[in-house]
JSON list of C-alpha atoms in Angstrom, two decimals:
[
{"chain": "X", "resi": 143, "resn": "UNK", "atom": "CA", "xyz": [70.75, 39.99, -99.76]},
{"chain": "X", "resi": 144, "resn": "UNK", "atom": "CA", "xyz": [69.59, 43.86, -99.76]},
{"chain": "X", "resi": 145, "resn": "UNK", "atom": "CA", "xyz": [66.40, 42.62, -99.06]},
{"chain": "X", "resi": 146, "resn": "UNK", "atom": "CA", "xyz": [66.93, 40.40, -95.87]},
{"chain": "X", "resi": 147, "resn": "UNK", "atom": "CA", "xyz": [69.02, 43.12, -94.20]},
{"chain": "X", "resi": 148, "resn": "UNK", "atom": "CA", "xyz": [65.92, 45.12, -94.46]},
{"chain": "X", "resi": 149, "resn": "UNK", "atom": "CA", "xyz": [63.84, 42.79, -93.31]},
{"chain": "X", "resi": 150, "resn": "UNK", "atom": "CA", "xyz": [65.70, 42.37, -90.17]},
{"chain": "X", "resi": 151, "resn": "UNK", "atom": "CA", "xyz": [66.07, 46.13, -89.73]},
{"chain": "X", "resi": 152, "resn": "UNK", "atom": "CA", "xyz": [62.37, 46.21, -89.83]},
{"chain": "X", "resi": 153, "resn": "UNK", "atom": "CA", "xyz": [61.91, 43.42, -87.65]},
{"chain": "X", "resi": 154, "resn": "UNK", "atom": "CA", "xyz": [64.34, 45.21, -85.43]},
{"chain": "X", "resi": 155, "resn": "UNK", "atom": "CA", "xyz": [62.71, 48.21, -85.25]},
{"chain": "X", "resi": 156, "resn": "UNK", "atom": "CA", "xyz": [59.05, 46.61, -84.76]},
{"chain": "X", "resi": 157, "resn": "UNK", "atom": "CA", "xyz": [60.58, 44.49, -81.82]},
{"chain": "X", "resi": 158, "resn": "UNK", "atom": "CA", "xyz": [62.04, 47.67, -80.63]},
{"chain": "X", "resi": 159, "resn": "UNK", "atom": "CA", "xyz": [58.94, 49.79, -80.99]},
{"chain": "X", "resi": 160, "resn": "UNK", "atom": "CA", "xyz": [56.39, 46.72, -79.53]},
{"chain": "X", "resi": 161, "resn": "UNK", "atom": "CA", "xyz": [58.89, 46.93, -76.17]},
{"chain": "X", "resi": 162, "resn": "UNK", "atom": "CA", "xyz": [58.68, 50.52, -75.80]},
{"chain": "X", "resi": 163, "resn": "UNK", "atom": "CA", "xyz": [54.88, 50.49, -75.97]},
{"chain": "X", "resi": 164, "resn": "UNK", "atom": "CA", "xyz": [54.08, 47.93, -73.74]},
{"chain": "X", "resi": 165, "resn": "UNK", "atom": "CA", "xyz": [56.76, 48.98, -71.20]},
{"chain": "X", "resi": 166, "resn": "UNK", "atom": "CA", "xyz": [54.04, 50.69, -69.02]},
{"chain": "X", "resi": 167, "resn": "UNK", "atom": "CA", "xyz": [51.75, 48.33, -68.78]},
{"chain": "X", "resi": 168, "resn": "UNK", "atom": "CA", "xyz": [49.93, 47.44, -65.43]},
{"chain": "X", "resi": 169, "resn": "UNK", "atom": "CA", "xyz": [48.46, 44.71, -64.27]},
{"chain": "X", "resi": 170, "resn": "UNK", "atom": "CA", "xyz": [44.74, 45.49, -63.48]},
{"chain": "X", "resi": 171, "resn": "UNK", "atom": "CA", "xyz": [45.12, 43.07, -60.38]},
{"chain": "X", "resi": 172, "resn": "UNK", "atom": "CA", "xyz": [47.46, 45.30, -58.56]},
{"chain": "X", "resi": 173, "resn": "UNK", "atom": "CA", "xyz": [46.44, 45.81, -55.26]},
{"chain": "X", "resi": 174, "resn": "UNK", "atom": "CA", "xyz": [47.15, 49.69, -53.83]},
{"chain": "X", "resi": 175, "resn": "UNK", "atom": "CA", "xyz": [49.44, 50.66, -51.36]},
{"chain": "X", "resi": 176, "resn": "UNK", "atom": "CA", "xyz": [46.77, 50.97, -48.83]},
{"chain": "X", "resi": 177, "resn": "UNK", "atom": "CA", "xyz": [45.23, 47.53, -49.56]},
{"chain": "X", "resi": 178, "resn": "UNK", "atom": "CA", "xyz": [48.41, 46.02, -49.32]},
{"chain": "X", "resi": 179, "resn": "UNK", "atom": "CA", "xyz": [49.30, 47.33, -45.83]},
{"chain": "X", "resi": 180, "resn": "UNK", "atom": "CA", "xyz": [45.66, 46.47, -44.83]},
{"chain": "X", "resi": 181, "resn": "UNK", "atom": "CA", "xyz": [45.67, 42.29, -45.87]},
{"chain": "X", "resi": 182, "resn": "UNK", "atom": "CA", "xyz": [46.26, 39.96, -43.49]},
{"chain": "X", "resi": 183, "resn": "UNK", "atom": "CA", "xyz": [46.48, 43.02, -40.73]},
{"chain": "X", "resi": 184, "resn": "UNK", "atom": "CA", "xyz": [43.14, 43.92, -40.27]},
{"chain": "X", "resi": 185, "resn": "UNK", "atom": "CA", "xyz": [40.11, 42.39, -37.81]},
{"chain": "X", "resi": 186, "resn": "UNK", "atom": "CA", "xyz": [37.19, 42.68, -39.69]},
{"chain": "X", "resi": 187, "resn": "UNK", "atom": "CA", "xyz": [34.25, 42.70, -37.37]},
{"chain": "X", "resi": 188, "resn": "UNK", "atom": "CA", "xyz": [30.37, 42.55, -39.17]},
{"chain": "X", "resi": 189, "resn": "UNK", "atom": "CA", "xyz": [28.04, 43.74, -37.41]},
{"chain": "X", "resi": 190, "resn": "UNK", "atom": "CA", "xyz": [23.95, 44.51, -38.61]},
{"chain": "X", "resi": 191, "resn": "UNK", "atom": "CA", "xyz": [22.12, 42.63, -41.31]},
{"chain": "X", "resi": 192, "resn": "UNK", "atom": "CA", "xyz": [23.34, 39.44, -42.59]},
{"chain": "X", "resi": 193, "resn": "UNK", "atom": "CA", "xyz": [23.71, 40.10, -46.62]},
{"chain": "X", "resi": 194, "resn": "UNK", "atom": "CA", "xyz": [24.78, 37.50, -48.73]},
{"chain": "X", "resi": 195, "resn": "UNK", "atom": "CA", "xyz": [28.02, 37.22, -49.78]},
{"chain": "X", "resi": 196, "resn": "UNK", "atom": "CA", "xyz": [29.72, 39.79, -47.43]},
{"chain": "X", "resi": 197, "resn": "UNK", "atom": "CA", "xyz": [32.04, 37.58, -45.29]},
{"chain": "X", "resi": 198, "resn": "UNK", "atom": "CA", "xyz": [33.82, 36.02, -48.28]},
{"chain": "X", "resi": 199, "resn": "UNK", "atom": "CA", "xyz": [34.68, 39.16, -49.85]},
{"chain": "X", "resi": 200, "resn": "UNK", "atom": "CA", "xyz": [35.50, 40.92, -47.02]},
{"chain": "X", "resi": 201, "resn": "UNK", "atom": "CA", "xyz": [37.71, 37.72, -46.75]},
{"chain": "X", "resi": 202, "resn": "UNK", "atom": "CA", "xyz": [39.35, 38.28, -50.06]},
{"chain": "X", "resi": 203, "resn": "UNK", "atom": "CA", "xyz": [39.63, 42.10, -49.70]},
{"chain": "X", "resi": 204, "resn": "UNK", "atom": "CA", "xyz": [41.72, 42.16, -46.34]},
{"chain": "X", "resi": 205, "resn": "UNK", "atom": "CA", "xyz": [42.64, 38.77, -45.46]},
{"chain": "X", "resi": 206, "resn": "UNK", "atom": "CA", "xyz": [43.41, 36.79, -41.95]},
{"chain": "X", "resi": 207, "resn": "UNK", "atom": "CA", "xyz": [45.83, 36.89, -39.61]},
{"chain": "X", "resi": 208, "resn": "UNK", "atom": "CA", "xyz": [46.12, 36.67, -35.41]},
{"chain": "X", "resi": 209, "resn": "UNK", "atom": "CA", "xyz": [48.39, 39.34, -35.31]},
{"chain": "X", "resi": 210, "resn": "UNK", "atom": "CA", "xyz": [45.96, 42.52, -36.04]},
{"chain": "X", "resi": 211, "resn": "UNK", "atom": "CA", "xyz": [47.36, 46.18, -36.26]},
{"chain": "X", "resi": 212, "resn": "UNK", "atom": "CA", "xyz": [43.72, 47.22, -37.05]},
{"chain": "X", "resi": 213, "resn": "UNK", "atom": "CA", "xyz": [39.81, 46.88, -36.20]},
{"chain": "X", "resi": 214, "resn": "UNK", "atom": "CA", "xyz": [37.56, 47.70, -38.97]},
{"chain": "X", "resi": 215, "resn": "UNK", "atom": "CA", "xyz": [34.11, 47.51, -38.07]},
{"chain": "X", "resi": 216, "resn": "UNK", "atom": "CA", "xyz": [31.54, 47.25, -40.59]},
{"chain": "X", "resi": 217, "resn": "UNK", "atom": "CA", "xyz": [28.15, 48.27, -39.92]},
{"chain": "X", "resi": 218, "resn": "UNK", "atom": "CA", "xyz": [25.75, 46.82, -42.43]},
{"chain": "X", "resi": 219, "resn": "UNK", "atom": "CA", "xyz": [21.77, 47.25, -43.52]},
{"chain": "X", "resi": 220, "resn": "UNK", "atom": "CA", "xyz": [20.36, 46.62, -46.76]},
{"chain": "X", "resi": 221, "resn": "UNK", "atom": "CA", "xyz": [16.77, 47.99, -47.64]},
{"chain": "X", "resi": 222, "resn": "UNK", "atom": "CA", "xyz": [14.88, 46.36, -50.61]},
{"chain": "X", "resi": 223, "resn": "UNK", "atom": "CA", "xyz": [11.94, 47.93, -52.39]},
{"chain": "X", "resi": 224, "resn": "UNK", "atom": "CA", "xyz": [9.54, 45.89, -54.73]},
{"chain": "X", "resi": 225, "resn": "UNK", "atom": "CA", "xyz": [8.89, 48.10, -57.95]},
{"chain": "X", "resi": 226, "resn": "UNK", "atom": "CA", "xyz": [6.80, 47.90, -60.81]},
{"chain": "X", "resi": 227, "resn": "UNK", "atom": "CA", "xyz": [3.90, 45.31, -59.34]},
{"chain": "X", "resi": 228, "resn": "UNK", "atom": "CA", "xyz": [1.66, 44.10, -61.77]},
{"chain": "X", "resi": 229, "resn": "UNK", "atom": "CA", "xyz": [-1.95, 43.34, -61.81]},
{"chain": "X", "resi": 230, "resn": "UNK", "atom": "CA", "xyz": [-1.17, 39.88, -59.85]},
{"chain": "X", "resi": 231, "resn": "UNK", "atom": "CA", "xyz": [1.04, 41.26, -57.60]},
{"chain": "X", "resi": 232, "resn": "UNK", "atom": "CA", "xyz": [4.10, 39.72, -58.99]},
{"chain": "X", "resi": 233, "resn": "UNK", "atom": "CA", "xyz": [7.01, 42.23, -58.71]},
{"chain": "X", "resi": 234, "resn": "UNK", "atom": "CA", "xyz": [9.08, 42.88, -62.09]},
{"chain": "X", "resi": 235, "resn": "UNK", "atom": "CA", "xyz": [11.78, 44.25, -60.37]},
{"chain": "X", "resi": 236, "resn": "UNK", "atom": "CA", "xyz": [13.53, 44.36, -56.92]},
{"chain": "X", "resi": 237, "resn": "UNK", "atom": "CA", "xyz": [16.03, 47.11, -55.63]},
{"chain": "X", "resi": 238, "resn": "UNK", "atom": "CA", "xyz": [18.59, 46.90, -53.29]},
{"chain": "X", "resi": 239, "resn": "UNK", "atom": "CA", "xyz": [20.17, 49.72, -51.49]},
{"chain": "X", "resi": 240, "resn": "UNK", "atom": "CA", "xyz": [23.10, 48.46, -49.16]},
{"chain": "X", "resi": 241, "resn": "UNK", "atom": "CA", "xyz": [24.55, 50.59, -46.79]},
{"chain": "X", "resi": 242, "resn": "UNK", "atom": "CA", "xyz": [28.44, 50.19, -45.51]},
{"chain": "X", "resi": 243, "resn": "UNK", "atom": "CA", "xyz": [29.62, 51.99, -41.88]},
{"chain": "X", "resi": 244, "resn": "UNK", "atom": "CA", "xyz": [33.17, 51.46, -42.29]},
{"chain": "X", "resi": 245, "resn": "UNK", "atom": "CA", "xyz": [35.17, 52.73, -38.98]},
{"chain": "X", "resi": 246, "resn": "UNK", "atom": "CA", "xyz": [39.14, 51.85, -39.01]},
{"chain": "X", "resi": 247, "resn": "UNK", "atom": "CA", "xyz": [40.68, 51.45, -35.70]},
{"chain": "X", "resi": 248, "resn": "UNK", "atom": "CA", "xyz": [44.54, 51.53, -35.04]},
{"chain": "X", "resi": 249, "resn": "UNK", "atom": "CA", "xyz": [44.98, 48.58, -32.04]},
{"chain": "X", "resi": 250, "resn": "UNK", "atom": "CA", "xyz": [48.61, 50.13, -31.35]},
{"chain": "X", "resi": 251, "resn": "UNK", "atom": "CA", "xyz": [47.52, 53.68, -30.77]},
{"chain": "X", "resi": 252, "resn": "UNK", "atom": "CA", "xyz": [43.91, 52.31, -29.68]},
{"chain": "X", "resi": 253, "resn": "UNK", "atom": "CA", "xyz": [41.80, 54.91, -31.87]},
{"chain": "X", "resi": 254, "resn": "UNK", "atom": "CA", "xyz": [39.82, 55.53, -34.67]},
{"chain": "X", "resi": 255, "resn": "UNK", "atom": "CA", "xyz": [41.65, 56.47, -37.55]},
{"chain": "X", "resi": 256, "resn": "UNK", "atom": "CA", "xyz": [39.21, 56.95, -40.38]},
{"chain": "X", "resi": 257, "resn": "UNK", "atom": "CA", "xyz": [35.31, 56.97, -40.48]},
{"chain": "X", "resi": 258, "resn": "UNK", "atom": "CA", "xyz": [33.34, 56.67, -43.64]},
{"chain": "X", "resi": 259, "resn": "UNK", "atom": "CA", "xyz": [29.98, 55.94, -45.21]},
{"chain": "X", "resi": 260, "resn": "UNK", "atom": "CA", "xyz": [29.41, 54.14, -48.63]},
{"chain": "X", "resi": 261, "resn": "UNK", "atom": "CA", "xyz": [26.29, 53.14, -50.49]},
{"chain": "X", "resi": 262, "resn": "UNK", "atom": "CA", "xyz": [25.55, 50.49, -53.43]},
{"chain": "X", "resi": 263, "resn": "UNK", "atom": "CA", "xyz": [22.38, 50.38, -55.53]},
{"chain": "X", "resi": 264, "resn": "UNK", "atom": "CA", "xyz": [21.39, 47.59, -57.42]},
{"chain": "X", "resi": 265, "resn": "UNK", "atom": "CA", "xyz": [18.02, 46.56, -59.33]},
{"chain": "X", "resi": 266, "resn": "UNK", "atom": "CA", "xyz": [16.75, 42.92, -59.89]},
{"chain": "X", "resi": 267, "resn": "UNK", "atom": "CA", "xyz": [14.58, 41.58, -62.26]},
{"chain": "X", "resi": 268, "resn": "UNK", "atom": "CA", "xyz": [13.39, 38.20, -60.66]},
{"chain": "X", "resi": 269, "resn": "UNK", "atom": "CA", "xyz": [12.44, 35.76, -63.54]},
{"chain": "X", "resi": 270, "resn": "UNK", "atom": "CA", "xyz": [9.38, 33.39, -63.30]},
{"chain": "X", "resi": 271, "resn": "UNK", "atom": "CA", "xyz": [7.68, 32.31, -59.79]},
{"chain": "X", "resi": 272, "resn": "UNK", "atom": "CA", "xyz": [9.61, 29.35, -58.52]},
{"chain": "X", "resi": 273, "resn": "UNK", "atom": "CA", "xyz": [13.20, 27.86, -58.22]},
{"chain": "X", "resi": 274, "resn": "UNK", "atom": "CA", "xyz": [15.11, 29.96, -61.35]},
{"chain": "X", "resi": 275, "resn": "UNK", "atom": "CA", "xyz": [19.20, 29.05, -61.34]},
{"chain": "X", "resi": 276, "resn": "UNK", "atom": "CA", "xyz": [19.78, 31.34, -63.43]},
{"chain": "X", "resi": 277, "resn": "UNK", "atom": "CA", "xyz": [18.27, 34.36, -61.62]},
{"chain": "X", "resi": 278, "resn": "UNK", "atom": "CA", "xyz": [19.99, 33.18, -58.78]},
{"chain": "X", "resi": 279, "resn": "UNK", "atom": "CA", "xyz": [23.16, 33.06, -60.05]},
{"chain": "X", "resi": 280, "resn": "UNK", "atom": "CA", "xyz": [22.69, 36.45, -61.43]},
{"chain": "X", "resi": 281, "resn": "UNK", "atom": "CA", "xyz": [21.24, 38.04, -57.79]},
{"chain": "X", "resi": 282, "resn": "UNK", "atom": "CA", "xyz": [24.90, 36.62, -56.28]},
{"chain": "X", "resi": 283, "resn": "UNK", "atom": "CA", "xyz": [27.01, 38.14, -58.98]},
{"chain": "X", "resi": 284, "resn": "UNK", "atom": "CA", "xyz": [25.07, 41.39, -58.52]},
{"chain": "X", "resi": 285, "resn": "UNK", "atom": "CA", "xyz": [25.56, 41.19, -54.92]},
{"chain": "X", "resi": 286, "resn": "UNK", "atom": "CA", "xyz": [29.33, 40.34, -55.45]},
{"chain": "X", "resi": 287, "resn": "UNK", "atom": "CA", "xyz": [30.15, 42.82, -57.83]},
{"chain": "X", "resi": 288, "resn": "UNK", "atom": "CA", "xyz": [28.40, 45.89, -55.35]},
{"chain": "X", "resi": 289, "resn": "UNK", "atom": "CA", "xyz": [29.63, 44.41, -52.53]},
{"chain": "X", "resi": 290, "resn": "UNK", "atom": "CA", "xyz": [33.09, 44.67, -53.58]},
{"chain": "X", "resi": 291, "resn": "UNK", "atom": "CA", "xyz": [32.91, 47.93, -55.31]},
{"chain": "X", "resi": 292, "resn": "UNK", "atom": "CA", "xyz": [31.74, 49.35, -52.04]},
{"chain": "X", "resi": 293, "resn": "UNK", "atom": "CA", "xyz": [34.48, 47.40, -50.12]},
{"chain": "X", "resi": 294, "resn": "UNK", "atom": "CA", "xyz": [37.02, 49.07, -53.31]},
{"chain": "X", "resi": 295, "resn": "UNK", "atom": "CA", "xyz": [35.57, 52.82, -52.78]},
{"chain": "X", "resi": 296, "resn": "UNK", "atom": "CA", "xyz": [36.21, 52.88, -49.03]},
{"chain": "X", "resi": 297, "resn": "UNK", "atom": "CA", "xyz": [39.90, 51.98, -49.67]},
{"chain": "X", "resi": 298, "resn": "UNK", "atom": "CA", "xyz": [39.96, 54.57, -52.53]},
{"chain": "X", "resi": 299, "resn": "UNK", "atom": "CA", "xyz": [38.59, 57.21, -50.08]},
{"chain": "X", "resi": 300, "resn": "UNK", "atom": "CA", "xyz": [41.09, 55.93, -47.02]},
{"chain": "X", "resi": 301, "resn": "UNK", "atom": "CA", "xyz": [43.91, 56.12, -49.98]},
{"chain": "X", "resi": 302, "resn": "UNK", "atom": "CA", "xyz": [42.74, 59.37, -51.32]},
{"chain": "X", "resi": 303, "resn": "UNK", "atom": "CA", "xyz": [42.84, 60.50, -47.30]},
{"chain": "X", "resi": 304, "resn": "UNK", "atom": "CA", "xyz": [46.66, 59.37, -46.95]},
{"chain": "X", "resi": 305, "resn": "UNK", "atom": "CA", "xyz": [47.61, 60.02, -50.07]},
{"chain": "X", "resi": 306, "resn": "UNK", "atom": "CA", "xyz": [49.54, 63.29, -48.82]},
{"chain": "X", "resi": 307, "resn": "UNK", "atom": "CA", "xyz": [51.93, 60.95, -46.66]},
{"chain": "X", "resi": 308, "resn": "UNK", "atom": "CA", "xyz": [51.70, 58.23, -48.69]},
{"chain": "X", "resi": 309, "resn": "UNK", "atom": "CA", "xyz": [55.57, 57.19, -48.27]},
{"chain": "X", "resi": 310, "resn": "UNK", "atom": "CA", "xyz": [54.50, 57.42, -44.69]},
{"chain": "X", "resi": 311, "resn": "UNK", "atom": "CA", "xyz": [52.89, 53.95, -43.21]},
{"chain": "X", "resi": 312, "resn": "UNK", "atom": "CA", "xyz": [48.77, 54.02, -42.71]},
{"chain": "X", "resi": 313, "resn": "UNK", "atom": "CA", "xyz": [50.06, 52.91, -39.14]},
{"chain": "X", "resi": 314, "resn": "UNK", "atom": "CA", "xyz": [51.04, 56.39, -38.74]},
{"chain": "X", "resi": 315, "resn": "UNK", "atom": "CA", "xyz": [47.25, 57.94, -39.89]},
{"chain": "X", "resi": 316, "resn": "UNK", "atom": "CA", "xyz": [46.58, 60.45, -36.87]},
{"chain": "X", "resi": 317, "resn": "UNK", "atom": "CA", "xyz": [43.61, 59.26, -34.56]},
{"chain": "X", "resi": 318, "resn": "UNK", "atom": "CA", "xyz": [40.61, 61.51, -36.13]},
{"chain": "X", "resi": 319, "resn": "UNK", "atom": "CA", "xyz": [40.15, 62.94, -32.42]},
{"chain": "X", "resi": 320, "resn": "UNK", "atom": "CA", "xyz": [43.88, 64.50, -33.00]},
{"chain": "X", "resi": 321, "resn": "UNK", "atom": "CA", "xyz": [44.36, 68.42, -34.18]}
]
């Protein structure tokens, strides 16, 4: 008898301590406040180069919708450099600078809200001369994974930028021509 009361006393108290430790846990899915008030309220209008892979996670990043609050056009251009040729002029590896012009536009107060800049570099090694699936499939979850990190840091910066109002709405982001 002394011995199952203190087994369920320790039971107890390892429930009780498991709870408390996992009651801050957050989901790494979580979208930020600024993302959230972005999807499904923002044109997104992609203009320049045509890189792989840009529509559909520009798609998943902010959405669709006919009633748009914002513009944000997207100036893209990618520049690839062959490296390392060897003696047959095969290229061992490929890399990939793609740059982002990101400029957010507020349709109510018709002006441009936020301007920025962002960069991904990437390096491929291409595998042997002809049709390769897997180097393909790796050169699309390369592009994936930059493109949306880029996508990812130009929300960080436009949250970092509205961060000191950030009960306020991004609606209410000043026009950048504003003192």
């Amino acid at each position: 008898k002394y011995s199952y009361k203190m087994n369920k006393g320790l039971l107890l108290f390892a429930l009780c301590l498991f709870f408390s430790a996992c009651s801050k846990i957050e989901f790494i899915y979580n979208k930020n406040e600024i993302q959230k008030k972005l999807f499904n309220k923002t044109n997104v209008i992609l203009q320049g180069e045509k890189i792989p892979f840009v529509n559909s996670v520009m798609f998943a990043k902010f959405g669709s919708s006919n009633n748009f609050i914002f513009d944000l056009e997207v100036y893209v251009s990618e520049k690839i450099t062959k490296v390392s040729i060897k003696e047959n002029q095969v290229s061992s590896r490929v890399d990939h600078e793609i740059t982002f012009n990101y400029k957010l536009k507020n349709n109510n107060k018709k002006c441009i809200i936020f301007i920025n800049d962002q960069y991904s570099k990437f390096s491929f090694m291409p595998k042997s001369e002809g049709y390769n699936f897997g180097s393909d499939k790796s050169l699309e979850s390369l592009y994936k994974r930059n493109i949306g990190n880029n996508i990812d840091k130009f929300i960080e910066r436009l949250f970092d930028k509205n961060s000191n109002s950030l009960d306020q709405n991004i609606e209410n982001m000043k026009c950048l021509n504003e003192n």
